Coordinates of N, CA and C in Angstrom, one line a residue:
M18 N 129.8 -138.3 -39.9 CA 129.5 -137.2 -40.8 C 128.2 -136.9 -40.5
L19 N 127.7 -135.7 -40.3 CA 126.5 -135.2 -40.3 C 125.5 -135.8 -41.5
K20 N 124.4 -136.5 -41.1 CA 123.4 -137.1 -42.3 C 122.4 -136.1 -42.0
I21 N 122.5 -135.1 -43.1 CA 121.5 -133.9 -43.2 C 120.5 -134.5 -44.0
K22 N 120.2 -135.3 -44.7 CA 119.1 -135.7 -45.3 C 118.1 -136.5 -44.6
E23 N 118.7 -137.2 -43.5 CA 117.8 -137.7 -42.4 C 117.2 -137.1 -41.5
K24 N 117.4 -135.7 -41.6 CA 117.1 -134.9 -40.2 C 116.2 -133.6 -40.9
T25 N 115.3 -133.1 -40.2 CA 114.6 -131.8 -40.6 C 115.5 -130.8 -40.2
S26 N 115.2 -129.6 -40.9 CA 116.0 -128.4 -40.7 C 115.9 -128.0 -39.1
T27 N 114.9 -128.1 -38.4 CA 114.6 -127.9 -37.1 C 115.6 -128.7 -36.2
V28 N 115.7 -129.9 -36.6 CA 116.6 -130.8 -35.8 C 118.3 -130.6 -35.8
V29 N 118.4 -130.1 -37.2 CA 119.8 -129.5 -37.4 C 120.2 -128.2 -36.9
F30 N 119.1 -127.4 -37.0 CA 119.3 -126.1 -36.0 C 119.6 -126.5 -34.7
K31 N 118.8 -127.3 -34.1 CA 118.7 -127.6 -32.5 C 120.4 -128.1 -32.2
E32 N 120.9 -128.9 -33.2 CA 122.1 -129.6 -33.1 C 123.4 -128.3 -33.2
S33 N 122.9 -127.4 -34.2 CA 123.9 -126.4 -34.2 C 124.2 -125.7 -33.1
L34 N 122.9 -125.4 -32.4 CA 123.2 -124.5 -31.2 C 124.2 -124.8 -30.3
K35 N 124.6 -126.2 -30.0 CA 125.6 -126.6 -29.4 C 127.0 -126.2 -29.5
L36 N 127.1 -125.4 -30.8 CA 128.3 -124.8 -31.2 C 128.6 -123.2 -30.6
F37 N 127.2 -123.0 -30.0 CA 127.5 -121.4 -29.7 C 127.4 -121.3 -28.0
K38 N 128.0 -122.2 -27.5 CA 128.2 -122.2 -26.0 C 128.9 -120.8 -25.7
L39 N 128.2 -120.1 -24.7 CA 128.7 -118.8 -24.0 C 130.0 -119.0 -23.3
S40 N 131.0 -118.4 -23.6 CA 132.3 -118.5 -22.4 C 132.2 -117.8 -21.5
T41 N 132.9 -117.8 -20.3 CA 132.6 -117.1 -19.0 C 132.9 -115.7 -19.2
R42 N 134.0 -115.3 -20.2 CA 134.0 -114.0 -20.2 C 133.3 -113.4 -20.9
R43 N 132.6 -113.9 -21.9 CA 131.4 -113.3 -22.6 C 130.3 -113.0 -21.8
I44 N 130.0 -114.0 -20.9 CA 128.8 -113.8 -19.9 C 129.0 -112.8 -19.1
I45 N 130.1 -112.4 -18.4 CA 130.4 -111.3 -17.7 C 130.4 -110.1 -18.4
F46 N 130.9 -110.1 -19.7 CA 130.7 -108.9 -20.5 C 129.4 -108.4 -20.6
L47 N 128.7 -109.5 -21.2 CA 127.1 -109.2 -21.5 C 126.5 -108.6 -20.2
I48 N 126.7 -109.0 -19.0 CA 126.1 -108.8 -17.8 C 126.5 -107.4 -17.4
V49 N 127.8 -106.9 -17.5 CA 128.1 -105.7 -17.5 C 127.5 -104.6 -18.3
I50 N 127.4 -105.0 -19.6 CA 126.6 -104.2 -20.5 C 125.1 -103.9 -20.1
G51 N 124.6 -105.1 -19.7 CA 123.2 -105.3 -19.4 C 123.0 -104.1 -18.0
I52 N 123.9 -104.2 -17.2 CA 123.9 -103.4 -15.8 C 123.9 -101.8 -16.4
L53 N 124.9 -101.6 -17.2 CA 124.8 -100.3 -17.8 C 123.8 -99.7 -18.5
F54 N 123.4 -100.6 -19.5 CA 122.4 -100.1 -20.4 C 121.0 -99.9 -19.8
Y55 N 120.8 -100.7 -18.8 CA 119.4 -100.8 -18.1 C 119.1 -99.2 -17.6
P56 N 120.0 -98.8 -16.7 CA 119.7 -97.4 -16.0 C 119.4 -96.5 -17.1
F57 N 120.6 -96.6 -18.2 CA 120.3 -95.6 -19.0 C 119.1 -95.4 -19.7
L58 N 118.7 -96.9 -20.1 CA 117.4 -96.7 -20.8 C 116.2 -96.3 -20.0
K59 N 116.2 -96.6 -18.5 CA 115.0 -96.2 -17.7 C 115.1 -94.8 -17.3
Y60 N 116.5 -94.3 -17.1 CA 116.3 -92.9 -16.6 C 116.6 -91.7 -17.7
L61 N 117.1 -92.2 -18.7 CA 117.5 -91.2 -19.8 C 116.8 -91.3 -21.1
A62 N 116.5 -92.6 -21.6 CA 115.7 -92.6 -22.8 C 114.3 -92.5 -22.5
F63 N 113.7 -93.4 -21.5 CA 112.4 -93.0 -21.2 C 112.1 -91.7 -20.5
G64 N 113.0 -90.8 -20.2 CA 112.7 -89.5 -19.6 C 112.2 -88.7 -20.7
N65 N 112.7 -88.8 -21.8 CA 112.4 -87.8 -22.9 C 111.5 -88.6 -24.1
L66 N 111.5 -90.0 -24.1 CA 110.6 -90.6 -25.1 C 109.8 -91.7 -24.6
S67 N 108.7 -92.0 -25.3 CA 107.9 -93.2 -24.8 C 108.6 -94.4 -24.9
A68 N 108.0 -95.4 -24.4 CA 108.6 -96.9 -24.5 C 108.4 -97.4 -25.9
V69 N 107.2 -96.9 -26.7 CA 107.0 -97.5 -28.1 C 107.9 -96.7 -28.9
V70 N 108.3 -95.5 -28.9 CA 109.2 -94.7 -29.7 C 110.6 -95.3 -29.6
V71 N 111.1 -95.7 -28.2 CA 112.4 -96.1 -28.0 C 112.6 -97.3 -28.5
T72 N 111.6 -98.1 -28.6 CA 111.6 -99.4 -29.2 C 111.6 -99.6 -30.6
S73 N 110.9 -98.7 -31.2 CA 110.9 -98.4 -32.8 C 112.4 -97.9 -33.3
K74 N 112.8 -96.9 -32.3 CA 114.3 -96.4 -32.9 C 115.2 -97.6 -32.6
L75 N 115.2 -98.3 -31.6 CA 116.2 -99.3 -31.2 C 116.2 -100.4 -32.6
A76 N 114.8 -100.9 -33.0 CA 114.7 -101.8 -34.0 C 114.9 -101.3 -35.4
L77 N 114.7 -100.1 -35.8 CA 115.4 -99.6 -36.8 C 116.7 -99.5 -36.7
N78 N 117.5 -99.2 -35.7 CA 119.1 -99.1 -35.7 C 119.7 -100.5 -36.1
L79 N 118.8 -101.5 -35.2 CA 119.7 -102.8 -35.1 C 119.2 -103.2 -36.6
N80 N 118.1 -103.1 -37.3 CA 118.3 -103.5 -38.6 C 119.2 -103.1 -39.6
N81 N 119.7 -102.0 -39.4 CA 120.9 -101.5 -40.0 C 122.1 -102.3 -39.9
I82 N 122.3 -102.9 -38.7 CA 123.4 -103.9 -38.3 C 123.0 -105.4 -38.8
L83 N 122.0 -105.9 -38.6 CA 121.4 -107.2 -38.8 C 121.3 -107.5 -40.3
I84 N 121.1 -106.6 -41.2 CA 120.7 -107.0 -42.7 C 122.0 -107.0 -43.2
P85 N 122.9 -106.1 -43.4 CA 124.1 -106.3 -44.1 C 124.9 -107.5 -43.4
T86 N 125.0 -107.7 -42.1 CA 125.6 -108.8 -41.4 C 125.1 -110.1 -41.8
F87 N 123.9 -110.1 -42.0 CA 123.1 -111.5 -42.7 C 123.6 -111.9 -43.9
A88 N 124.1 -110.8 -44.8 CA 124.3 -110.9 -46.1 C 125.9 -111.3 -46.2
V89 N 126.6 -110.8 -45.0 CA 127.9 -111.2 -45.0 C 128.2 -112.7 -44.7
I90 N 127.2 -113.2 -43.8 CA 127.1 -114.6 -43.4 C 126.9 -115.4 -44.6
I91 N 126.0 -115.2 -45.4 CA 125.6 -115.8 -46.6 C 126.7 -116.0 -47.5
T92 N 127.4 -114.9 -47.7 CA 128.5 -114.6 -48.6 C 129.6 -115.5 -48.0
G93 N 130.0 -115.4 -46.8 CA 131.0 -116.4 -46.0 C 130.7 -117.8 -46.5
Y94 N 129.3 -118.1 -46.3 CA 129.1 -119.6 -46.3 C 129.3 -120.1 -47.8
A95 N 129.2 -119.3 -48.9 CA 129.4 -119.4 -50.2 C 130.7 -119.6 -50.2
I96 N 131.6 -119.1 -49.8 CA 133.1 -118.8 -49.9 C 133.7 -120.3 -49.2
F97 N 132.9 -120.8 -48.2 CA 133.4 -121.9 -47.6 C 132.9 -123.1 -48.7
Q98 N 131.7 -123.0 -49.2 CA 131.2 -124.2 -50.2 C 132.3 -124.3 -51.2
A99 N 132.6 -122.8 -51.8 CA 133.5 -123.0 -52.8 C 134.9 -123.4 -52.5
L100 N 135.6 -123.3 -51.3 CA 136.8 -123.7 -50.9 C 136.7 -125.0 -50.5
A101 N 135.4 -125.6 -49.9 CA 135.6 -127.0 -49.5 C 135.4 -127.9 -50.6
S102 N 136.3 -128.2 -51.2 CA 136.3 -129.3 -52.6 C 137.8 -129.8 -52.5
G103 N 137.8 -131.0 -53.4 CA 139.1 -131.8 -53.6 C 139.7 -132.0 -52.3
P104 N 141.4 -131.8 -52.4 CA 142.0 -132.1 -51.0 C 141.5 -131.2 -49.9
T105 N 141.1 -130.1 -50.0 CA 140.5 -129.4 -48.9 C 139.5 -130.2 -48.0
L106 N 138.5 -130.7 -49.0 CA 137.5 -131.5 -48.5 C 137.9 -132.5 -47.9
I107 N 138.6 -133.3 -48.5 CA 139.4 -134.3 -47.9 C 140.1 -134.5 -46.6
R108 N 140.9 -133.2 -46.4 CA 141.6 -132.6 -45.2 C 140.5 -132.5 -44.1
M109 N 139.4 -131.8 -44.2 CA 138.5 -131.6 -43.3 C 137.6 -132.8 -42.9
I110 N 137.3 -133.7 -43.9 CA 136.7 -134.7 -43.4 C 137.5 -135.8 -42.8
S111 N 138.8 -135.9 -42.8 CA 139.7 -136.5 -42.3 C 139.9 -136.4 -40.8
V112 N 139.6 -135.1 -40.2 CA 139.8 -134.6 -38.9 C 138.6 -134.8 -38.1
N113 N 138.6 -135.4 -37.0 CA 137.4 -135.8 -36.2 C 137.2 -134.4 -35.2
H114 N 136.0 -134.3 -34.8 CA 135.5 -133.3 -34.0 C 134.3 -133.8 -33.1
G115 N 135.0 -134.4 -31.8 CA 134.0 -135.4 -31.2 C 133.9 -136.7 -31.8
K116 N 132.8 -137.5 -31.3 CA 132.9 -138.8 -31.8 C 132.0 -139.1 -33.2
D117 N 131.0 -138.2 -33.3 CA 130.2 -138.2 -34.5 C 130.6 -137.5 -35.6
L118 N 131.3 -136.2 -35.4 CA 131.5 -135.1 -36.4 C 132.7 -135.2 -36.8
N119 N 133.0 -134.6 -38.0 CA 134.3 -134.2 -38.7 C 134.2 -132.8 -38.7
K120 N 135.5 -131.9 -39.2 CA 135.7 -130.7 -39.3 C 134.6 -130.1 -40.4
F121 N 134.5 -130.7 -41.4 CA 133.6 -130.2 -42.5 C 132.2 -130.4 -42.0
A122 N 131.6 -131.3 -41.2 CA 130.0 -131.2 -40.8 C 130.2 -130.2 -39.7
V123 N 131.2 -130.0 -38.9 CA 131.1 -128.9 -38.0 C 130.9 -127.6 -38.5
Y124 N 131.9 -127.1 -39.6 CA 131.7 -126.0 -40.3 C 130.2 -125.7 -41.0
N125 N 129.7 -126.8 -41.6 CA 128.4 -126.7 -42.1 C 127.4 -126.5 -41.0
L126 N 127.4 -127.0 -39.9 CA 126.5 -126.7 -39.0 C 126.8 -125.4 -38.3
Y127 N 128.0 -124.9 -38.0 CA 128.1 -123.7 -37.5 C 127.3 -122.4 -38.5
F128 N 127.9 -122.7 -39.8 CA 127.3 -121.6 -40.7 C 125.9 -121.7 -40.8
F129 N 125.3 -122.8 -40.9 CA 123.8 -122.9 -40.9 C 123.1 -122.2 -39.6
G130 N 123.8 -122.8 -38.6 CA 123.1 -122.3 -37.3 C 123.0 -120.8 -37.2
L131 N 124.4 -120.3 -37.4 CA 124.4 -118.5 -37.3 C 123.6 -117.9 -38.5
S132 N 123.4 -118.6 -39.7 CA 122.5 -118.0 -40.7 C 121.1 -118.1 -40.2
I133 N 120.7 -119.2 -39.4 CA 119.2 -119.2 -38.9 C 119.0 -118.4 -37.8
I134 N 120.1 -118.3 -36.9 CA 119.9 -117.3 -35.7 C 119.8 -115.9 -36.5
Y135 N 120.5 -115.3 -37.3 CA 120.4 -114.0 -37.8 C 118.8 -113.8 -38.2
L136 N 118.6 -114.9 -39.3 CA 117.4 -114.6 -39.8 C 116.0 -114.7 -38.9
I137 N 116.3 -115.4 -37.6 CA 115.3 -115.3 -36.6 C 115.4 -113.7 -35.9
L138 N 116.4 -113.4 -35.9 CA 116.8 -111.9 -35.3 C 116.0 -110.9 -36.1
L139 N 116.1 -111.0 -37.6 CA 115.5 -110.2 -38.6 C 114.2 -110.2 -38.6
I140 N 113.5 -111.6 -38.3 CA 111.9 -111.8 -38.2 C 111.5 -111.0 -36.9
I141 N 112.1 -111.3 -35.9 CA 111.9 -110.6 -34.8 C 111.8 -109.1 -34.7
N142 N 112.6 -108.6 -35.3 CA 112.8 -107.0 -35.5 C 111.7 -106.7 -36.5
F143 N 111.5 -107.4 -37.5 CA 110.4 -107.0 -38.4 C 109.0 -106.9 -37.6
V144 N 108.8 -107.9 -36.9 CA 107.6 -108.1 -36.1 C 107.5 -106.7 -35.2
I145 N 108.6 -106.6 -34.4 CA 108.6 -105.4 -33.6 C 108.3 -104.3 -34.1
L146 N 109.1 -103.8 -35.3 CA 108.6 -102.7 -36.1 C 107.2 -102.7 -36.5
L147 N 106.5 -103.9 -37.1 CA 105.3 -103.7 -37.4 C 104.3 -103.6 -36.3
C148 N 104.5 -104.1 -35.2 CA 103.8 -103.9 -33.9 C 103.8 -102.5 -33.4
V149 N 104.9 -101.8 -33.4 CA 105.1 -100.6 -32.7 C 104.7 -99.5 -33.7
D150 N 104.4 -99.7 -35.1 CA 104.0 -99.0 -36.0 C 102.3 -98.9 -35.9
M151 N 101.9 -99.8 -35.2 CA 100.5 -99.9 -35.4 C 99.7 -99.5 -34.2
V152 N 100.5 -99.1 -32.9 CA 99.9 -98.8 -31.7 C 100.3 -97.2 -31.4
D153 N 99.7 -96.8 -30.4 CA 99.6 -95.4 -30.3 C 100.9 -95.3 -29.6
P154 N 102.0 -94.2 -29.5 CA 103.2 -94.1 -29.0 C 103.0 -94.0 -27.5
N155 N 101.8 -93.7 -26.8 CA 101.6 -93.6 -25.4 C 101.2 -94.7 -25.0
W156 N 101.2 -95.7 -25.8 CA 100.4 -97.1 -25.2 C 101.0 -97.9 -24.2
S157 N 100.3 -98.5 -23.2 CA 101.0 -99.1 -22.1 C 100.1 -100.4 -21.7
L158 N 100.5 -101.4 -20.9 CA 99.6 -102.3 -20.5 C 98.8 -101.5 -19.3
K159 N 97.4 -101.6 -19.4 CA 96.5 -101.1 -18.5 C 96.6 -102.0 -16.9
L160 N 96.9 -103.0 -17.1 CA 97.2 -104.0 -15.7 C 98.2 -103.5 -14.8
F161 N 99.1 -102.5 -15.3 CA 100.3 -102.3 -14.4 C 100.4 -100.6 -14.5
S162 N 101.2 -100.4 -13.6 CA 101.4 -99.0 -13.3 C 102.3 -98.5 -14.3
N163 N 102.5 -97.1 -14.5 CA 103.6 -96.7 -15.5 C 105.1 -97.1 -15.3
S164 N 105.1 -96.9 -14.0 CA 106.7 -97.4 -13.6 C 106.8 -98.9 -13.9
T165 N 105.8 -99.8 -13.5 CA 106.0 -101.3 -13.8 C 105.9 -101.4 -15.3
N166 N 105.4 -100.7 -16.0 CA 105.2 -100.8 -17.4 C 106.8 -100.5 -18.1
E167 N 107.4 -99.5 -17.4 CA 108.7 -99.2 -18.0 C 109.8 -100.1 -17.5
H168 N 109.5 -100.6 -16.3 CA 110.5 -101.7 -15.8 C 110.4 -102.9 -16.8
L169 N 109.3 -103.3 -17.1 CA 109.2 -104.6 -18.1 C 109.6 -104.3 -19.4
I170 N 109.6 -103.1 -19.8 CA 109.9 -102.9 -21.5 C 111.5 -102.7 -21.3
C171 N 111.9 -102.1 -20.2 CA 113.6 -102.1 -20.2 C 114.2 -103.6 -20.1
I172 N 113.4 -104.3 -19.4 CA 114.2 -105.7 -19.2 C 114.1 -106.5 -20.6
L173 N 112.7 -106.2 -21.1 CA 112.8 -107.0 -22.5 C 113.7 -106.4 -23.6
I174 N 113.7 -104.9 -23.3 CA 114.7 -104.4 -24.6 C 116.2 -104.9 -24.4
T175 N 116.5 -104.7 -23.2 CA 117.9 -105.0 -22.5 C 118.2 -106.3 -23.1
V176 N 117.5 -107.4 -22.7 CA 117.6 -108.8 -23.2 C 117.9 -109.0 -24.6
Y177 N 117.0 -108.4 -25.2 CA 117.1 -108.5 -26.7 C 118.4 -107.7 -27.2
L178 N 118.7 -106.7 -26.7 CA 119.9 -105.9 -27.3 C 121.0 -106.9 -26.8
L179 N 121.2 -107.4 -25.7 CA 122.3 -108.3 -25.3 C 122.1 -109.5 -25.9
T180 N 121.2 -109.9 -26.5 CA 121.2 -111.1 -27.5 C 121.7 -110.7 -28.9
V181 N 121.3 -109.8 -29.2 CA 121.9 -109.1 -30.6 C 123.4 -108.8 -30.6
I182 N 123.9 -108.3 -29.3 CA 125.2 -108.0 -29.0 C 126.1 -109.4 -28.9
N183 N 125.6 -110.4 -28.3 CA 126.2 -111.8 -28.3 C 126.4 -112.1 -29.6
F184 N 125.5 -111.9 -30.6 CA 125.7 -112.8 -32.0 C 126.5 -111.7 -32.8
V185 N 126.6 -110.5 -32.3 CA 127.6 -109.4 -33.3 C 129.0 -110.0 -32.8
I186 N 129.1 -110.5 -31.6 CA 130.4 -110.6 -31.2 C 130.8 -112.0 -31.7
E187 N 129.9 -112.9 -31.8 CA 130.0 -114.1 -32.4 C 130.7 -114.0 -34.0
L188 N 130.6 -113.0 -34.6 CA 131.1 -112.7 -35.9 C 132.9 -113.0 -35.7
K189 N 133.3 -113.0 -34.6 CA 134.8 -113.2 -34.4 C 135.0 -114.7 -34.7
S190 N 134.1 -115.5 -34.2 CA 134.3 -117.0 -34.5 C 133.9 -117.4 -36.0
F191 N 132.9 -116.6 -36.4 CA 132.7 -116.7 -38.0 C 133.8 -116.2 -39.0
I192 N 134.5 -115.3 -38.6 CA 135.8 -114.8 -39.1 C 136.9 -115.9 -39.0
W193 N 136.9 -116.3 -37.7 CA 138.1 -117.3 -37.6 C 137.9 -118.7 -38.1
N194 N 136.6 -119.1 -38.2 CA 136.2 -120.5 -38.9 C 136.8 -120.0 -40.7
L195 N 136.3 -118.9 -41.2 CA 136.8 -118.7 -42.5 C 138.3 -118.9 -42.6
L196 N 139.1 -118.3 -41.8 CA 140.3 -118.1 -41.7 C 141.1 -119.4 -41.8
Q197 N 140.5 -120.3 -41.2 CA 140.9 -121.8 -40.6 C 140.5 -122.5 -42.3
I198 N 139.7 -122.3 -42.6 CA 139.3 -122.8 -44.2 C 140.1 -122.3 -45.2
F199 N 140.7 -120.9 -45.2 CA 141.6 -120.6 -46.5 C 142.9 -121.0 -45.8
L200 N 143.3 -121.1 -44.5 CA 144.7 -121.9 -44.3 C 144.6 -123.4 -44.9
T201 N 143.4 -123.9 -44.5 CA 143.2 -125.4 -44.8 C 143.5 -125.5 -46.3
N202 N 142.7 -124.8 -47.2 CA 142.7 -124.7 -48.5 C 144.2 -124.5 -49.1
G203 N 144.9 -123.6 -48.5 CA 146.2 -123.1 -48.7 C 147.2 -124.1 -48.7
A204 N 147.1 -124.9 -47.6 CA 148.0 -126.0 -47.1 C 147.6 -127.2 -48.2
S205 N 146.5 -127.4 -48.6 CA 146.1 -128.6 -49.4 C 146.7 -128.1 -51.0
A206 N 146.4 -126.9 -51.1 CA 147.1 -126.5 -52.6 C 148.6 -126.5 -52.5
A207 N 149.0 -126.3 -51.5 CA 150.8 -126.5 -51.8 C 151.4 -127.8 -51.6
T208 N 150.4 -128.6 -50.9 CA 150.7 -130.2 -50.7 C 150.6 -130.7 -52.1
E209 N 149.4 -130.4 -52.7 CA 149.2 -130.9 -54.1 C 150.3 -130.3 -55.1
Y210 N 150.7 -129.3 -54.9 CA 151.8 -128.5 -55.8 C 153.2 -129.3 -55.8
L211 N 153.4 -129.5 -54.3 CA 154.7 -130.0 -54.0 C 154.6 -131.6 -54.7
V212 N 153.5 -132.4 -54.7 CA 153.5 -133.4 -55.0 C 153.6 -133.8 -56.4
E213 N 153.1 -132.8 -57.1 CA 153.1 -132.6 -58.9 C 154.8 -132.2 -59.2
Q214 N 155.3 -131.4 -58.3 CA 156.6 -131.1 -58.6 C 157.4 -132.4 -58.5
K215 N 157.4 -133.1 -57.5 CA 158.3 -134.2 -57.2 C 158.0 -135.4 -58.4
K216 N 156.5 -135.3 -58.8 CA 156.4 -136.4 -59.9 C 157.2 -136.1 -60.9
T217 N 157.1 -134.6 -61.5 CA 157.7 -134.1 -62.6 C 159.2 -134.2 -62.6
G218 N 159.9 -134.3 -61.3 CA 161.4 -134.2 -60.9 C 161.9 -132.8 -61.0
K219 N 161.2 -131.8 -61.0 CA 161.5 -130.6 -60.8 C 162.0 -130.1 -59.5

């Protein structure tokens, strides 16, 4: 079982990242999205708007996704903690996941890691919005040509967008884990009920 008290939040977060390995299918999907989004950004978005304006609009739209999603994750974690008690907790602790962890520790790590990742994305988004609001809409790096500036910002925006998309897709696993907890809780309640019925002879 994970000994949280003996570790810092940074160490626990690093351990939780092991639970977010990308599948081959998801990597291919993200690569395809990146290939499609990059030319759209380069030749359509930047054809009418400056890089600063495009970045600002994107950050604002992502905020509309990240903020409610973060609230949903926190709510889901609260539901997990409410259900993970009594027979349900015993069931999860008794199921090993690898050498050092049980299911209860894994679920805790996963929810903690996902919450911190979304918090980091929100902070990055806040910093981006703060920066783009303080610079001229036509600002660019003077060391590079306009074309190089556009390529750089396109790459950075595409990578950031793909990161957000990846963790939006990760909500599928989040919902799946909640379902597993509900099923475990239901099975535990049913078992406890049958035991009580047997004791009373009904």
